[in-house]
CSV table of C-alpha atoms and ligand atoms in Angstrom, one decimal:
chain,number,residue,atom,x,y,z
A,1277,UNK,CA,66.1,-41.2,-51.0
A,1278,UNK,CA,65.4,-39.9,-54.4
A,1279,UNK,CA,62.1,-38.6,-55.8
A,1280,UNK,CA,61.7,-38.8,-59.4
A,1281,UNK,CA,59.0,-37.8,-61.8
A,1282,UNK,CA,57.2,-39.1,-64.8
A,1283,UNK,CA,55.8,-36.5,-66.9
A,1284,UNK,CA,53.3,-37.5,-69.5
A,1285,UNK,CA,53.4,-35.4,-72.6
A,1286,UNK,CA,52.7,-37.8,-75.5
A,1287,UNK,CA,48.9,-37.2,-76.0
A,1288,UNK,CA,47.8,-35.7,-79.2
A,1289,UNK,CA,45.4,-33.1,-77.7
A,1290,UNK,CA,42.5,-34.1,-80.0
A,1291,UNK,CA,39.9,-32.0,-77.9
A,1292,UNK,CA,42.2,-28.9,-77.8
A,1293,UNK,CA,42.6,-29.3,-81.6
A,1294,UNK,CA,45.6,-27.0,-81.7
A,1295,UNK,CA,47.2,-28.8,-84.8
A,1296,UNK,CA,50.2,-29.8,-82.7
A,1297,UNK,CA,50.4,-32.2,-79.7
A,1298,UNK,CA,48.9,-30.5,-76.6
A,1299,UNK,CA,52.1,-30.6,-74.5
A,1300,UNK,CA,53.8,-28.4,-77.1
A,1301,UNK,CA,51.1,-25.6,-77.0
A,1302,UNK,CA,52.4,-22.4,-75.8
A,1303,UNK,CA,51.0,-20.7,-72.7
A,1304,UNK,CA,52.6,-17.3,-72.1
A,1305,UNK,CA,55.4,-18.2,-74.6
A,1306,UNK,CA,56.4,-21.5,-73.0
A,1307,UNK,CA,55.0,-25.0,-73.9
A,1308,UNK,CA,52.8,-26.7,-71.4
A,1309,UNK,CA,55.4,-29.4,-70.9
A,1310,UNK,CA,58.0,-26.8,-70.0
A,1311,UNK,CA,55.6,-25.1,-67.4
A,1312,UNK,CA,55.1,-28.5,-65.8
A,1313,UNK,CA,58.8,-29.6,-65.7
A,1314,UNK,CA,59.8,-26.1,-64.3
A,1315,UNK,CA,57.4,-26.6,-61.4
A,1316,UNK,CA,58.5,-30.1,-60.7
A,1317,UNK,CA,62.2,-28.9,-60.6
A,1318,UNK,CA,61.1,-25.8,-58.4
A,1319,UNK,CA,59.5,-28.3,-55.9
A,1320,UNK,CA,62.9,-30.1,-55.6
A,1321,UNK,CA,62.6,-32.9,-58.2
A,1322,UNK,CA,65.8,-33.6,-60.2
A,1323,UNK,CA,65.2,-36.8,-62.1
A,1324,UNK,CA,62.4,-36.2,-64.6
A,1325,UNK,CA,61.3,-38.6,-67.4
A,1326,UNK,CA,59.1,-37.3,-70.0
A,1327,UNK,CA,57.0,-39.2,-72.4
A,1328,UNK,CA,56.8,-37.4,-75.7
A,1329,UNK,CA,54.8,-37.8,-78.8
A,1330,UNK,CA,56.3,-40.0,-81.5
A,1331,UNK,CA,58.7,-37.9,-83.7
A,1332,UNK,CA,58.9,-35.2,-81.0
A,1333,UNK,CA,61.4,-36.7,-78.5
A,1334,UNK,CA,64.3,-34.8,-79.9
A,1335,UNK,CA,62.5,-31.4,-79.8
A,1336,UNK,CA,61.1,-32.0,-76.3
A,1337,UNK,CA,64.5,-32.8,-75.1
A,1338,UNK,CA,66.0,-29.7,-76.8
A,1339,UNK,CA,63.2,-27.5,-75.3
A,1340,UNK,CA,63.7,-28.7,-71.8
A,1341,UNK,CA,67.5,-28.9,-72.0
A,1342,UNK,CA,67.7,-25.4,-73.0
A,1343,UNK,CA,65.7,-23.9,-70.0
A,1344,UNK,CA,67.7,-22.2,-67.4
A,1345,UNK,CA,65.2,-23.4,-64.5
A,1346,UNK,CA,65.9,-27.0,-65.5
A,1347,UNK,CA,69.7,-26.6,-65.7
A,1348,UNK,CA,70.3,-28.9,-62.6
A,1349,UNK,CA,67.5,-31.4,-63.6
A,1350,UNK,CA,68.3,-34.8,-65.1
A,1351,UNK,CA,65.8,-35.0,-67.9
A,1352,UNK,CA,65.2,-38.2,-70.0
A,1353,UNK,CA,62.8,-38.4,-73.0
A,1354,UNK,CA,61.1,-41.6,-74.1
A,1355,UNK,CA,58.5,-42.1,-76.8
A,1356,UNK,CA,54.9,-42.4,-75.3
A,1357,UNK,CA,52.5,-45.3,-76.0
A,1358,UNK,CA,49.0,-45.9,-77.3
A,1359,UNK,CA,47.4,-44.8,-74.1
A,1360,UNK,CA,48.3,-42.4,-71.2
A,1361,UNK,CA,48.8,-45.6,-69.1
A,1362,UNK,CA,51.3,-47.1,-71.7
A,1363,UNK,CA,53.1,-43.7,-71.7
A,1364,UNK,CA,53.5,-43.7,-67.9
A,1365,UNK,CA,54.7,-47.3,-68.1
A,1366,UNK,CA,57.4,-46.3,-70.7
A,1367,UNK,CA,58.7,-43.5,-68.6
A,1368,UNK,CA,58.5,-45.5,-65.4
A,1369,UNK,CA,61.0,-48.0,-67.0
A,1370,UNK,CA,63.4,-45.3,-67.7
A,1371,UNK,CA,63.6,-43.9,-64.1
A,1372,UNK,CA,67.0,-44.5,-62.4
A,1373,UNK,CA,67.1,-47.4,-60.0
A,1374,UNK,CA,67.9,-45.0,-57.1
A,1375,UNK,CA,64.5,-43.4,-57.4
A,1376,UNK,CA,62.2,-44.6,-54.5
A,1377,UNK,CA,59.3,-42.2,-54.7
A,1378,UNK,CA,57.6,-41.4,-58.0
A,1379,UNK,CA,55.4,-38.4,-58.8
A,1380,UNK,CA,53.3,-39.1,-61.9
A,1381,UNK,CA,52.4,-35.8,-63.4
A,1382,UNK,CA,50.5,-34.6,-66.7
A,1383,UNK,CA,51.8,-31.9,-69.0
A,1384,UNK,CA,48.2,-31.1,-69.3
A,1385,UNK,CA,48.1,-29.9,-65.8
A,1386,UNK,CA,51.0,-27.4,-66.5
A,1387,UNK,CA,50.1,-24.9,-63.7
A,1388,UNK,CA,50.1,-27.4,-60.7
A,1389,UNK,CA,51.8,-25.3,-58.0
A,1390,UNK,CA,54.9,-26.2,-56.3
A,1391,UNK,CA,53.1,-26.3,-52.9
A,1392,UNK,CA,50.9,-29.0,-54.4
A,1393,UNK,CA,53.7,-31.1,-55.7
A,1394,UNK,CA,55.4,-30.8,-52.3
A,1395,UNK,CA,52.3,-31.8,-50.5
A,1396,UNK,CA,51.9,-35.0,-52.5
A,1397,UNK,CA,55.6,-35.9,-52.0
A,1398,UNK,CA,55.6,-35.3,-48.3
A,1399,UNK,CA,52.5,-37.5,-47.8
A,1400,UNK,CA,54.4,-40.3,-49.6
A,1401,UNK,CA,57.4,-39.8,-47.6
A,1402,UNK,CA,55.4,-39.7,-44.3
A,1403,UNK,CA,54.3,-43.4,-45.2
A,1404,UNK,CA,51.3,-43.2,-47.4
A,1405,UNK,CA,52.5,-45.4,-50.5
A,1406,UNK,CA,49.9,-44.0,-52.9
A,1407,UNK,CA,48.6,-40.4,-52.8
A,1408,UNK,CA,46.4,-38.4,-55.0
A,1409,UNK,CA,45.4,-34.7,-54.7
A,1410,UNK,CA,41.7,-34.2,-54.8
A,1411,UNK,CA,39.0,-31.5,-54.6
A,1412,UNK,CA,35.4,-31.8,-53.6
A,1413,UNK,CA,33.1,-32.1,-56.6
A,1414,UNK,CA,30.8,-29.0,-57.0
A,1415,UNK,CA,28.4,-30.4,-59.7
A,1416,UNK,CA,25.9,-33.2,-58.9
A,1417,UNK,CA,27.1,-36.3,-60.8
A,1418,UNK,CA,24.9,-38.8,-62.4
A,1419,UNK,CA,25.7,-42.3,-63.4
A,1420,UNK,CA,23.9,-43.1,-66.8
A,1421,UNK,CA,23.3,-46.0,-69.1
A,1422,UNK,CA,24.3,-46.2,-72.6
A,1423,UNK,CA,22.5,-43.6,-74.9
A,1424,UNK,CA,19.5,-44.7,-76.7
A,1425,UNK,CA,18.8,-43.8,-80.5
A,1426,UNK,CA,18.0,-40.1,-79.9
A,1427,UNK,CA,21.1,-39.7,-77.9
A,1428,UNK,CA,19.3,-39.3,-74.5
A,1429,UNK,CA,20.9,-41.2,-71.5
A,1430,UNK,CA,18.9,-42.9,-68.8
A,1431,UNK,CA,20.0,-41.8,-65.3
A,1432,UNK,CA,20.9,-44.9,-63.2
A,1433,UNK,CA,22.0,-43.4,-60.0
A,1434,UNK,CA,23.1,-40.1,-58.1
A,1435,UNK,CA,26.2,-40.8,-56.0
A,1436,UNK,CA,26.4,-38.9,-52.7
A,1437,UNK,CA,28.4,-35.9,-53.8
A,1438,UNK,CA,30.0,-35.4,-50.3
A,1439,UNK,CA,31.8,-38.7,-50.9
A,1440,UNK,CA,33.2,-37.7,-54.3
A,1441,UNK,CA,36.6,-36.1,-55.2
A,1442,UNK,CA,37.8,-34.9,-58.5
A,1443,UNK,CA,41.5,-36.0,-58.5
A,1444,UNK,CA,44.6,-34.4,-60.2
A,1445,UNK,CA,48.1,-34.8,-60.7
A,1446,UNK,CA,50.9,-35.2,-59.6
A,1447,UNK,CA,50.0,-38.5,-57.9
A,1448,UNK,CA,52.6,-39.8,-55.7
A,1449,UNK,CA,53.8,-43.4,-55.1
A,1450,UNK,CA,56.3,-45.6,-53.3
A,1451,UNK,CA,58.2,-46.8,-56.5
A,1452,UNK,CA,58.0,-50.6,-55.8
A,1453,UNK,CA,54.3,-50.3,-55.4
A,1454,UNK,CA,53.8,-48.3,-58.7
A,1455,UNK,CA,56.0,-50.8,-60.6
A,1456,UNK,CA,53.9,-53.6,-59.3
A,1457,UNK,CA,50.6,-51.9,-60.1
A,1458,UNK,CA,51.8,-51.0,-63.8
A,1459,UNK,CA,53.0,-54.6,-64.2
A,1460,UNK,CA,49.8,-56.0,-63.0
A,1461,UNK,CA,47.6,-53.8,-65.2
A,1462,UNK,CA,49.9,-53.8,-68.2
A,1463,UNK,CA,47.4,-55.6,-70.6
A,1464,UNK,CA,45.0,-52.7,-70.1
A,1465,UNK,CA,47.4,-50.2,-71.7
A,1466,UNK,CA,46.8,-51.2,-75.3
A,1467,UNK,CA,44.2,-48.6,-75.9
A,1468,UNK,CA,42.6,-45.7,-74.0
A,1469,UNK,CA,39.3,-47.6,-74.1
A,1470,UNK,CA,40.7,-50.2,-71.6
A,1471,UNK,CA,43.5,-48.2,-69.9
A,1472,UNK,CA,43.3,-47.0,-66.4
A,1473,UNK,CA,42.6,-43.1,-66.6
A,1474,UNK,CA,45.0,-42.6,-63.6
A,1475,UNK,CA,47.7,-44.5,-61.8
A,1476,UNK,CA,46.0,-44.8,-58.5
A,1477,UNK,CA,43.3,-46.9,-60.2
A,1478,UNK,CA,46.0,-49.5,-60.9
A,1479,UNK,CA,47.0,-49.5,-57.2
A,1480,UNK,CA,43.4,-49.7,-56.2
A,1481,UNK,CA,43.2,-53.0,-58.3
A,1482,UNK,CA,45.9,-54.4,-56.2
A,1483,UNK,CA,43.6,-53.7,-53.2
A,1484,UNK,CA,46.2,-51.4,-51.8
A,1485,UNK,CA,45.0,-48.2,-50.0
A,1486,UNK,CA,45.1,-44.9,-51.9
A,1487,UNK,CA,44.9,-41.6,-50.0
A,1488,UNK,CA,43.6,-38.2,-51.0
A,1489,UNK,CA,45.4,-35.0,-50.0
A,1490,UNK,CA,44.0,-31.5,-50.7
A,1491,UNK,CA,44.2,-30.5,-54.4
A,1492,UNK,CA,44.5,-27.1,-55.9
A,1493,UNK,CA,42.3,-25.4,-58.5
A,1494,UNK,CA,45.4,-24.2,-60.2
A,1495,UNK,CA,46.2,-27.8,-61.2
A,1496,UNK,CA,43.3,-27.8,-63.6
A,1497,UNK,CA,43.6,-30.0,-66.6
A,1498,UNK,CA,43.9,-28.2,-69.8
A,1499,UNK,CA,41.6,-30.1,-72.2
A,1500,UNK,CA,39.9,-27.5,-74.3
A,1501,UNK,CA,40.5,-24.1,-75.8
A,1502,UNK,CA,38.5,-22.7,-73.0
A,1503,UNK,CA,40.7,-24.3,-70.4
A,1504,UNK,CA,43.7,-22.8,-72.0
A,1505,UNK,CA,42.1,-19.3,-71.6
A,1506,UNK,CA,41.4,-20.0,-67.9
A,1507,UNK,CA,45.0,-21.2,-67.6
A,1508,UNK,CA,46.2,-17.9,-69.2
A,1509,UNK,CA,44.2,-15.9,-66.6
A,1510,UNK,CA,45.5,-18.0,-63.8
A,1511,UNK,CA,49.1,-17.5,-64.8
A,1512,UNK,CA,48.6,-13.7,-64.9
A,1513,UNK,CA,47.0,-13.8,-61.5
A,1514,UNK,CA,50.0,-15.7,-60.3
A,1515,UNK,CA,52.4,-13.1,-61.7
A,1516,UNK,CA,50.6,-10.2,-59.9
B,874,CTP,N1,49.2,-38.8,-72.5
B,874,CTP,C1,50.3,-39.5,-72.9
B,874,CTP,N2,50.2,-40.6,-73.8
B,874,CTP,C2,49.0,-40.7,-74.4
B,874,CTP,C3,47.8,-40.0,-74.1
B,874,CTP,C4,47.8,-39.0,-73.3
B,874,CTP,O1,51.4,-39.2,-72.3
B,874,CTP,N3,49.0,-41.8,-75.2
B,874,CTP,C5,49.3,-37.6,-71.7
B,874,CTP,C6,49.0,-36.2,-72.2
B,874,CTP,O2,50.0,-35.7,-73.0
B,874,CTP,C7,48.5,-35.3,-71.1
B,874,CTP,C8,48.0,-36.4,-70.0
B,874,CTP,O3,48.4,-37.8,-70.6
B,874,CTP,O4,49.6,-34.7,-70.5
B,874,CTP,C9,46.5,-36.3,-69.8
B,874,CTP,O5,45.9,-36.8,-71.0
B,874,CTP,P1,44.8,-35.8,-72.0
B,874,CTP,O6,44.6,-34.6,-71.0
B,874,CTP,O7,43.7,-36.7,-72.3
B,874,CTP,O8,45.7,-35.4,-73.1
B,874,CTP,P2,45.6,-35.8,-74.7
B,874,CTP,O9,45.4,-37.2,-74.7
B,874,CTP,O10,46.7,-35.2,-75.3
B,874,CTP,O11,44.2,-35.0,-75.1
B,874,CTP,P3,42.9,-35.6,-75.9
B,874,CTP,O12,42.4,-36.7,-75.0
B,874,CTP,O13,42.0,-34.5,-76.1
B,874,CTP,O14,43.4,-36.1,-77.3
B,875,MG,MG1,43.6,-38.1,-73.9
């Protein structure tokens, strides 16, 4: 029984617009990908495959290999693809055969706590083959039609909020199921427009059950400069 992690870090970070790939942006002196990898290791994960931006594989490997928290981790770095889905698939292909449970995690969720990572892994080990952490949605969410000429969008529906969950990473899977889900959905990975936005969606497409466990606000996705400020505050809070 070996748990492995796929850590996606190959995105460009266009919405953060930091001038460098988002996973390399520093938070309290450490790159986002380093924060995320450390927490995976502290949760007990040894096998970690990172998908890095083109031309950054060597620097990502150096950065992670030099870290004392990751001393006992086995880190592999692969080049990411054209979509997050493609980057996950590339990393998945590089996971050792002995790995039977996979945690798929985003460097963008750099502060996902150890307790959350362990909760997801435990749920998979207890027999749920696909597990996502989720939180109740606090906004009212509207489904809309395509925008008209002046940019306004017509509301089509208001889903019952009590049935909605905002899902996070790490998402945990039985390895064979995740491999099959990615193989079946492979043609979607060519661009972000067609790709699945999370791995659980590929499992859902196989008509296999996906389960939600409790998420954690600290696992927020760092997308914008404002999110980075929030993450800084959270890290400071954590250190108190
Ligand atoms: N990711 C990846 N490969 C891609 C695109 C995204 O590995 N081709 C990773 C990102 O590095 C990030 C995670 O997927 O850890 C979630 O993606 P997102 O938050 O959208 O990050 P970016 O794609 O980098 O940001 P943006 O969409 O603003 O460009
Ligand atoms: Mg993106």
